[in-house]
Coordinates of C-alpha atoms and ligand atoms in Angstrom, one line a residue:
X1 CA 106.7 95.5 67.7
X2 CA 107.7 98.0 70.4
X3 CA 110.9 96.2 71.5
X4 CA 110.3 93.9 74.5
X5 CA 111.7 94.2 77.9
X6 CA 110.3 96.2 80.8
X7 CA 107.0 97.8 81.6
X8 CA 106.7 101.1 83.5
X9 CA 103.5 101.5 85.5
X10 CA 102.6 105.0 86.8
X11 CA 100.1 104.8 89.7
X12 CA 98.9 108.3 90.3
X13 CA 96.9 108.1 93.6
X14 CA 95.1 110.6 95.8
X15 CA 98.0 111.3 98.2
X16 CA 101.0 110.0 96.4
X17 CA 102.4 108.9 93.1
X18 CA 104.2 105.6 92.6
X19 CA 106.1 104.5 89.6
X20 CA 107.1 100.8 89.3
X21 CA 109.1 98.9 86.7
X22 CA 108.1 95.3 85.9
X23 CA 110.2 92.8 84.0
X24 CA 108.8 90.3 81.5
X25 CA 108.1 87.8 84.3
X26 CA 105.8 90.4 85.9
X27 CA 108.2 90.9 88.7
X28 CA 108.6 94.4 90.1
X29 CA 112.2 95.3 89.8
X30 CA 112.2 98.8 91.1
X31 CA 109.8 101.5 92.3
X32 CA 109.7 105.1 93.7
X33 CA 107.0 107.0 95.5
X34 CA 106.4 110.7 96.2
X35 CA 103.7 112.4 98.2
X36 CA 102.4 115.7 97.0
X37 CA 100.4 118.4 98.8
X38 CA 96.7 118.2 99.5
X39 CA 95.1 121.7 99.2
X40 CA 92.1 122.5 101.4
X41 CA 90.8 126.0 100.4
X42 CA 87.6 125.6 102.5
X43 CA 86.1 122.9 104.7
X44 CA 84.9 120.1 102.5
X45 CA 86.9 121.3 99.5
X46 CA 90.0 119.4 98.2
X47 CA 92.3 120.3 95.4
X48 CA 95.6 119.2 93.8
X49 CA 98.1 121.2 91.8
X50 CA 98.3 119.6 88.3
X51 CA 101.9 120.9 88.1
X52 CA 102.8 119.1 91.4
X53 CA 101.2 115.9 90.2
X54 CA 103.1 116.1 86.9
X55 CA 106.4 116.7 88.8
X56 CA 105.7 113.7 91.0
X57 CA 105.1 111.5 87.9
X58 CA 108.3 112.7 86.1
X59 CA 110.4 112.3 89.3
X60 CA 109.2 108.9 90.4
X61 CA 109.4 107.6 86.8
X62 CA 113.0 108.8 86.5
X63 CA 113.9 107.4 90.0
X64 CA 112.3 104.0 89.2
X65 CA 114.2 103.8 85.9
X66 CA 117.5 104.8 87.4
X67 CA 117.1 102.4 90.4
X68 CA 116.7 99.6 87.9
X69 CA 119.6 100.9 85.8
X70 CA 117.3 101.3 82.7
X71 CA 117.0 103.9 80.0
X72 CA 113.7 104.8 78.2
X73 CA 114.6 102.5 75.3
X74 CA 114.5 99.5 77.6
X75 CA 110.8 100.2 78.4
X76 CA 108.4 98.4 76.1
X77 CA 105.4 100.3 77.3
X78 CA 103.9 102.6 79.9
X79 CA 100.7 101.9 81.8
X80 CA 98.9 104.6 83.7
X81 CA 96.4 104.1 86.6
X82 CA 95.0 107.0 88.5
X83 CA 92.8 108.4 91.2
X84 CA 89.4 108.5 89.5
X85 CA 87.0 111.4 88.8
X86 CA 89.5 114.2 89.8
X87 CA 89.1 116.9 87.3
X88 CA 91.6 119.1 85.4
X89 CA 91.0 121.8 82.8
X90 CA 93.9 123.3 80.9
X91 CA 94.7 125.5 78.0
X92 CA 95.2 123.5 74.8
X93 CA 98.0 125.8 73.5
X94 CA 100.0 126.4 76.6
X95 CA 99.1 123.4 78.8
X96 CA 98.5 125.8 81.7
X97 CA 95.7 124.6 84.0
X98 CA 93.0 127.2 84.5
X99 CA 92.8 126.3 88.2
X100 CA 93.8 123.5 90.5
X101 CA 92.4 120.1 89.8
X102 CA 89.2 119.4 91.8
X103 CA 89.7 116.1 93.7
X104 CA 87.1 113.4 93.8
X105 CA 86.6 113.9 97.6
X106 CA 85.7 117.6 97.1
X107 CA 82.1 118.4 98.1
X108 CA 81.8 121.9 96.6
X109 CA 79.1 120.7 94.2
X110 CA 77.1 118.7 96.7
X111 CA 74.2 121.2 96.9
X112 CA 73.9 121.2 93.1
X113 CA 73.8 117.4 93.1
X114 CA 71.1 117.4 95.8
X115 CA 69.1 119.7 93.5
X116 CA 69.6 117.3 90.6
X117 CA 68.1 114.5 92.8
X118 CA 65.3 116.7 93.9
X119 CA 64.5 117.7 90.3
X120 CA 64.1 114.1 89.4
X121 CA 67.3 113.5 87.3
X122 CA 68.5 110.5 89.3
X123 CA 66.9 107.8 87.2
X124 CA 67.9 109.3 83.8
X125 CA 71.4 109.8 85.0
X126 CA 71.6 106.2 86.4
X127 CA 70.1 104.7 83.2
X128 CA 72.7 106.4 81.0
X129 CA 75.9 106.4 83.2
X130 CA 75.3 103.8 85.9
X131 CA 76.0 106.4 88.5
X132 CA 73.8 108.3 91.0
X133 CA 74.2 112.1 91.0
X134 CA 77.0 112.9 93.4
X135 CA 79.7 115.5 93.7
X136 CA 82.4 112.7 93.4
X137 CA 81.9 112.4 89.7
X138 CA 83.6 114.8 87.2
X139 CA 80.6 116.4 85.5
X140 CA 79.6 118.9 88.2
X141 CA 83.2 119.7 88.8
X142 CA 83.8 120.7 85.2
X143 CA 80.6 122.8 85.3
X144 CA 81.8 124.5 88.5
X145 CA 85.1 125.4 86.8
X146 CA 83.3 126.8 83.7
X147 CA 80.9 128.8 85.9
X148 CA 83.4 130.1 88.4
X149 CA 86.8 130.6 86.9
X150 CA 87.1 133.9 85.1
X151 CA 86.7 133.6 81.4
X152 CA 86.7 129.8 81.5
X153 CA 83.4 129.3 79.8
X154 CA 84.1 131.7 77.0
X155 CA 87.5 130.1 76.4
X156 CA 86.0 126.6 76.5
X157 CA 83.3 127.6 74.0
X158 CA 86.0 129.0 71.7
X159 CA 87.6 125.5 71.8
X160 CA 90.7 126.7 73.8
X161 CA 90.3 124.5 76.8
X162 CA 90.6 120.8 77.4
X163 CA 89.2 118.7 80.2
X164 CA 90.7 115.5 81.5
X165 CA 90.7 113.1 84.4
X166 CA 94.2 112.7 85.7
X167 CA 95.1 109.9 83.3
X168 CA 94.1 112.1 80.4
X169 CA 96.1 115.1 81.8
X170 CA 99.2 112.9 82.3
X171 CA 98.9 111.4 78.8
X172 CA 98.6 114.9 77.3
X173 CA 101.7 116.0 79.2
X174 CA 103.7 112.8 78.4
X175 CA 102.9 113.1 74.7
X176 CA 103.8 116.8 74.5
X177 CA 100.1 117.7 73.9
X178 CA 99.6 115.3 71.1
X179 CA 97.2 112.8 72.7
X180 CA 94.0 113.9 74.2
X181 CA 92.5 110.6 75.1
X182 CA 91.0 108.7 78.1
X183 CA 89.9 105.1 78.5
X184 CA 86.5 103.6 79.1
X185 CA 87.0 103.1 82.8
X186 CA 87.9 106.7 83.5
X187 CA 85.2 108.1 81.1
X188 CA 82.6 106.0 83.0
X189 CA 83.3 108.0 86.2
X190 CA 82.6 111.4 84.7
X191 CA 78.8 111.1 84.8
X192 CA 78.8 112.3 81.1
X193 CA 79.5 109.0 79.4
X194 CA 76.8 106.6 78.3
X195 CA 78.0 103.2 79.4
X196 CA 75.6 101.4 77.1
X197 CA 76.3 103.2 73.8
X198 CA 80.0 103.9 74.8
X199 CA 79.7 107.5 73.8
X200 CA 79.7 110.9 75.5
X201 CA 76.0 111.8 76.1
X202 CA 74.7 114.8 74.3
X203 CA 71.8 115.3 76.7
X204 CA 74.0 115.2 79.7
X205 CA 76.5 117.6 78.1
X206 CA 73.6 120.0 77.6
X207 CA 72.3 119.5 81.2
X208 CA 75.7 120.4 82.6
X209 CA 76.4 123.0 79.9
X210 CA 79.8 121.5 78.9
X211 CA 81.2 122.0 75.3
X212 CA 81.9 118.7 73.7
X213 CA 85.1 120.0 72.2
X214 CA 86.7 119.9 75.7
X215 CA 86.3 116.2 76.1
X216 CA 89.0 113.6 75.3
X217 CA 88.4 110.8 72.9
X218 CA 87.5 107.6 74.7
X219 CA 89.6 104.4 73.9
X220 CA 89.9 100.9 75.2
X221 CA 92.1 100.4 78.3
X222 CA 94.7 98.5 76.4
X223 CA 95.5 100.7 73.3
X224 CA 98.2 102.7 71.7
X225 CA 97.6 106.1 73.3
X226 CA 100.7 107.7 71.7
X227 CA 104.4 108.2 72.2
X228 CA 106.1 110.1 75.0
X229 CA 107.8 113.4 74.2
X230 CA 109.1 114.1 77.7
X231 CA 112.7 114.8 78.6
X232 CA 114.2 111.7 80.1
X233 CA 111.3 109.6 79.0
X234 CA 111.2 110.0 75.2
X235 CA 109.9 107.6 72.6
X236 CA 107.9 105.2 74.8
X237 CA 104.4 104.3 73.9
X238 CA 101.6 104.6 76.5
X239 CA 99.7 101.3 75.9
X240 CA 97.5 101.0 79.0
X241 CA 95.2 103.3 81.0
X242 CA 92.6 102.4 83.7
X243 CA 91.1 104.0 86.8
X244 CA 92.7 102.7 90.0
X245 CA 89.9 100.3 91.1
X246 CA 89.5 98.9 87.6
X247 CA 93.2 98.5 87.3
X248 CA 93.2 96.5 90.6
X249 CA 90.4 94.3 89.3
X250 CA 92.4 93.5 86.2
X251 CA 95.6 93.2 88.2
X252 CA 93.9 90.6 90.4
X253 CA 93.1 88.6 87.3
X254 CA 89.3 89.1 87.6
X255 CA 88.6 88.5 83.9
X256 CA 85.4 86.4 84.1
X257 CA 81.8 87.3 85.0
X258 CA 81.4 86.7 88.7
X259 CA 85.0 87.4 89.6
X260 CA 85.2 89.9 92.5
X261 CA 87.9 91.8 94.3
X262 CA 87.9 94.0 97.4
X263 CA 90.6 96.6 98.2
X264 CA 90.9 96.9 102.0
X265 CA 92.2 100.4 102.3
X266 CA 91.0 103.4 104.4
X267 CA 87.6 102.6 102.8
X268 CA 86.8 99.4 100.9
X269 CA 86.2 99.2 97.2
X270 CA 84.4 96.1 95.9
X271 CA 84.2 95.5 92.2
X272 CA 82.5 92.5 90.5
X273 CA 83.0 91.7 86.8
X274 CA 79.5 91.0 85.3
X275 CA 80.8 90.3 81.8
X276 CA 79.2 91.7 78.7
X277 CA 75.9 92.6 80.4
X278 CA 75.4 95.7 82.5
X279 CA 73.6 94.8 85.7
X280 CA 71.1 97.2 87.1
X281 CA 71.3 97.5 90.8
X282 CA 68.3 97.3 93.1
X283 CA 70.5 97.9 96.1
X284 CA 72.2 101.3 95.4
X285 CA 75.3 99.9 93.9
X286 CA 76.9 101.6 90.9
X287 CA 77.1 100.1 87.4
X288 CA 80.3 100.9 85.6
X289 CA 82.9 99.8 83.0
X290 CA 85.9 97.5 83.6
X291 CA 89.2 97.2 81.8
X292 CA 89.8 94.3 79.4
X293 CA 92.7 93.5 77.1
X294 CA 90.3 93.6 74.2
X295 CA 88.6 96.4 72.3
X296 CA 85.5 96.4 74.4
X297 CA 85.2 97.0 78.2
X298 CA 83.4 94.7 80.5
X299 CA 80.6 95.7 82.9
X300 CA 81.2 96.0 86.6
X301 CA 79.1 96.4 89.7
X302 CA 80.8 98.6 92.3
X303 CA 80.1 99.1 95.9
X304 CA 82.1 100.8 98.6
X305 CA 82.4 100.8 102.4
X306 CA 83.2 104.3 103.8
X307 CA 85.1 103.1 106.9
X308 CA 87.3 100.0 106.3
X309 CA 90.9 100.2 107.6
X310 CA 89.9 103.6 109.0
X311 CA 88.3 101.8 112.0
X312 CA 91.8 100.4 112.8
X313 CA 93.2 103.9 112.5
X314 CA 90.5 105.0 114.9
X315 CA 91.5 102.3 117.4
X316 CA 95.1 103.5 117.1
X317 CA 94.8 107.3 116.8
X318 CA 91.3 108.0 118.1
X319 CA 91.1 106.0 121.3
X320 CA 94.6 104.6 121.6
X321 CA 93.6 100.9 122.1
X322 CA 96.5 99.8 119.9
X323 CA 99.9 101.3 119.0
X324 CA 100.0 100.0 115.4
X325 CA 97.7 98.7 112.8
X326 CA 99.6 95.3 112.8
X327 CA 99.0 95.0 116.6
X328 CA 95.3 94.7 115.9
X329 CA 95.8 91.1 114.6
X330 CA 97.6 89.9 117.7
X331 CA 95.0 91.5 120.0
X332 CA 92.1 90.0 118.1
X333 CA 93.6 86.6 118.2
X334 CA 94.0 86.8 121.9
X335 CA 90.3 87.0 122.3
X336 CA 88.5 83.7 121.6
X337 CA 85.6 85.7 120.3
X338 CA 84.2 89.2 120.5
X339 CA 82.0 88.2 123.5
X340 CA 78.8 89.5 121.7
X341 CA 80.4 92.9 121.1
X342 CA 79.6 94.5 117.7
X343 CA 81.0 97.8 116.4
X344 CA 79.2 99.4 113.5
X345 CA 81.7 102.0 112.3
X346 CA 79.1 104.3 110.7
X347 CA 81.3 107.3 111.4
X348 CA 80.0 109.2 108.4
X349 CA 76.7 107.3 107.9
X350 CA 75.9 103.9 106.5
X351 CA 76.6 103.2 102.8
X352 CA 75.5 100.2 100.6
X353 CA 73.1 98.6 101.1
X354 CA 71.6 100.7 103.9
X355 CA 72.1 104.2 102.6
X356 CA 71.5 106.2 105.8
X357 CA 73.7 109.3 105.9
X358 CA 72.4 110.3 109.3
X359 CA 73.5 107.1 111.0
X360 CA 76.5 107.3 113.4
X361 CA 78.7 104.6 114.8
X362 CA 77.6 102.3 117.7
X363 CA 79.2 99.7 120.0
X364 CA 76.7 97.2 121.2
X365 CA 76.8 94.2 123.6
X366 CA 79.3 95.6 126.1
X367 CA 79.3 94.0 129.5
X368 CA 81.4 94.5 132.7
X369 CA 83.6 91.7 131.3
X370 CA 84.3 93.1 127.9
X371 CA 88.0 93.4 127.2
X372 CA 90.2 95.6 125.1
X373 CA 91.0 92.6 122.9
X374 CA 87.3 91.9 122.3
X375 CA 86.8 95.5 121.2
X376 CA 89.8 95.3 118.8
X377 CA 88.4 92.0 117.5
X378 CA 84.9 93.5 117.0
X379 CA 86.4 96.4 115.1
X380 CA 88.2 94.0 112.6
X381 CA 85.1 91.9 112.4
X382 CA 83.1 94.9 111.5
X383 CA 85.1 95.4 108.3
X384 CA 84.3 91.8 107.3
X385 CA 80.6 92.3 108.0
X386 CA 80.4 95.5 106.0
X387 CA 82.1 93.7 103.1
X388 CA 79.7 90.8 103.5
X389 CA 76.7 93.1 103.2
X390 CA 78.0 94.6 99.9
X391 CA 78.9 91.2 98.5
X392 CA 75.4 89.9 99.3
X393 CA 73.9 93.0 97.5
X394 CA 76.1 92.3 94.5
X395 CA 75.1 88.6 94.4
X396 CA 71.5 89.6 94.6
X397 CA 71.8 92.1 91.8
X398 CA 73.9 89.9 89.5
X399 CA 72.2 86.6 90.3
X400 CA 75.7 85.1 90.9
X401 CA 76.9 83.3 93.9
X402 CA 80.6 84.1 94.5
X403 CA 83.1 81.3 95.3
X404 CA 86.1 83.4 96.0
X405 CA 87.0 87.0 96.8
X406 CA 90.4 88.5 95.8
X407 CA 91.8 90.9 98.4
X408 CA 94.4 93.6 98.3
X409 CA 95.0 96.9 100.1
X410 CA 96.7 97.7 103.5
X411 CA 94.4 95.8 105.7
X412 CA 94.5 92.6 103.5
X413 CA 97.8 91.9 105.3
X414 CA 95.8 91.1 108.4
X415 CA 95.5 87.3 108.6
X416 CA 92.8 87.4 111.3
X417 CA 90.6 89.7 109.2
X418 CA 91.1 87.6 106.0
X419 CA 90.2 84.3 107.8
X420 CA 87.1 85.9 109.4
X421 CA 86.1 87.3 106.1
X422 CA 86.3 83.9 104.5
X423 CA 84.3 82.3 107.4
X424 CA 81.6 85.0 107.2
X425 CA 81.3 84.9 103.4
X426 CA 81.7 81.1 103.2
X427 CA 84.0 81.7 100.3
X428 CA 87.7 81.5 99.7
X429 CA 89.6 84.7 100.2
X430 CA 92.8 85.1 98.3
X431 CA 94.9 88.0 99.6
X432 CA 97.8 89.5 97.6
X433 CA 100.1 91.6 99.6
X434 CA 101.5 93.1 96.4
X435 CA 100.3 96.2 94.6
X436 CA 97.6 95.0 92.2
X437 CA 96.7 98.5 91.0
X438 CA 100.1 99.2 89.4
X439 CA 100.3 95.6 88.3
X440 CA 97.0 95.9 86.5
X441 CA 98.2 99.0 84.6
X442 CA 101.4 97.1 83.7
X443 CA 99.3 94.1 82.5
X444 CA 97.1 96.3 80.3
X445 CA 100.1 98.0 78.7
X446 CA 102.1 94.7 78.5
X447 CA 99.3 92.9 76.6
X448 CA 99.0 95.7 74.1
X449 CA 102.8 95.6 73.6
X450 CA 102.6 91.9 73.0
X451 CA 104.8 91.1 76.0
X452 CA 101.9 89.0 77.7
X453 CA 98.6 87.5 76.8
X454 CA 95.9 86.5 79.3
X455 CA 97.4 83.1 79.8
X456 CA 100.8 84.6 80.7
X457 CA 99.0 86.9 83.2
X458 CA 97.3 84.0 84.8
X459 CA 100.6 82.2 85.1
X460 CA 102.3 85.3 86.6
X461 CA 99.5 85.6 89.1
X462 CA 99.5 81.9 89.8
X463 CA 103.2 82.0 90.7
X464 CA 102.8 84.9 93.2
X465 CA 102.9 84.4 96.9
X466 CA 99.4 84.8 98.1
X467 CA 97.5 84.1 101.3
X468 CA 94.7 81.6 100.7
X469 CA 91.9 81.5 103.4
X470 CA 89.3 78.8 103.3
X471 CA 86.1 79.0 105.3
X472 CA 86.2 76.8 108.5
X473 CA 83.5 78.2 110.7
X474 CA 80.6 76.0 111.8
X475 CA 77.4 77.1 109.9
X476 CA 75.3 77.6 113.1
X477 CA 77.9 79.9 114.5
X478 CA 78.2 81.9 111.3
X479 CA 74.4 82.5 111.2
X480 CA 74.4 83.5 114.8
X481 CA 77.1 86.1 114.3
X482 CA 75.4 87.4 111.2
X483 CA 72.2 87.8 113.2
X484 CA 74.1 89.7 115.8
X485 CA 75.5 92.0 113.2
X486 CA 72.1 92.6 111.6
X487 CA 70.7 93.5 115.1
X488 CA 73.6 95.9 115.7
X489 CA 73.0 97.6 112.3
X490 CA 69.3 98.0 113.2
X491 CA 70.2 99.9 116.3
X492 CA 72.6 102.1 114.3
X493 CA 70.1 103.3 111.7
X494 CA 69.0 106.8 112.6
X495 CA 65.5 107.2 113.9
X496 CA 64.5 110.8 114.6
Ligands
LIG1 P1 94.8 103.8 101.3 O1 95.3 103.5 99.9 O2 93.3 104.0 101.4 O3 95.5 104.9 102.0 P2 96.1 101.4 102.2 O4 95.8 100.3 101.2 O5 97.5 101.9 102.3 O6 95.0 102.5 102.2 O7 95.7 100.8 103.6 C1 95.8 101.6 104.8 C2 94.7 101.2 105.7 O8 94.8 99.8 106.1 C3 94.7 102.0 107.0 O9 93.4 102.4 107.3 C4 95.2 101.0 108.1 O10 94.6 101.3 109.3 C5 94.9 99.7 107.5 N1 95.9 98.7 107.9 C6 97.1 98.6 107.5 N2 97.8 97.5 108.0 C7 96.8 96.8 108.7 C8 96.8 95.6 109.5 N3 97.9 94.9 109.6 N4 95.6 95.3 110.0 C9 94.5 96.0 109.9 N5 94.5 97.2 109.2 C10 95.6 97.6 108.6

């Protein structure tokens, strides 16, 4: 119905924006990427200029189209995926943001969140939103803007201001101010959205003192969000929206309950599809919404590892043991094993399932004979152990034993890491070197446009080049290594 051909995926990330064009076979035919400035007004604060983000989107989209020799009329649909939780507030009439967007990483509302925990709000908030009170999520950022930007609260109460996560801001810009919508996956990260009733929560809006009129309407991830009115990109329908991690889950084809993916980036993001039922976590994981091609979202368990590929950056930039991230694979393979060395990279504390913010990293088991290669190997192994811990917590919470883990992100290119992950999990690991986040957004838009159905997507994914790693480690050895890891973690936990 929208004229079939190509899908444009806009992937608006934390440090850069990427636009990619996919053809009907799901093949990426062109792409463009632009970085934009990170603004640090004070230690711990992070902002983005909405105008810079918008510029990066327009420019990368134009470059991607022109590189493929395409015009907007060749594009059947646009899919948007975005950095989650980052908060923008703008004037409904002029489109002018009232201040810079507050980025998910920004800690300016951390004290207020601590107070929420102390005042006993954690359980109420978790039961409604699936989240634990934290400065990451949008709610306290919106409150901060209304409380601190001159005149913002009055203007919001008069109905003059709009709030949006980045997807919502981009959609509004793309449609010339006609569409003020978001999708379930982005709404679920605001800490204002009830993931059980699928509605904005009146009690939470009162708690954070946020006028309902500011909020976008919440729609399914695969939906006709409106038509573009932008110069150079006119008359195309935006048919898909999802937060980056949920787009990657969809782009990996994790459609069924029990399907799980991990993105091995700077940190690691694990998401498990739990189907139609929300799973309450006993292990400090988050419960959130996932993207589907249908009218209803699925439920998802989410856990993250703070230091993933960052431990490899530390080997390279911090202590200079390797010259490039790729070299870590060669070095690790040169060592037959880590020789009993364990690195617990708790640089900023231990996350799920330990939750010890005072812990700091350790290296244990060093002897006079320990080599550089063994340290590098132990660093890569630590990523796999951390992921193992989160997977086990998810399995326990969901009562599901996983058979396979889908992997993406920069460090998923490391064959040693992928094999070790498979051995330690005793599960197959399927690593996709490609960009599953943008692909997920394209799939969501393409299914809504009628270009693909779920079967087509499975076929597209099935024909992609992937690395498949099957477990081959002897069970006794695996248990011995896991015991060693548990002992190292025990020594890392902070004891005053
Ligand atoms: P992000 O999106 O968080 O910036 P990426 O998905 O681009 O992350 O992945 C970058 C991370 O992956 C870096 O921390 C880097 O150290 C790590 N990395 C990249 N290539 C490799 C590799 N071959 N082996 C191990 N780690 C790698």
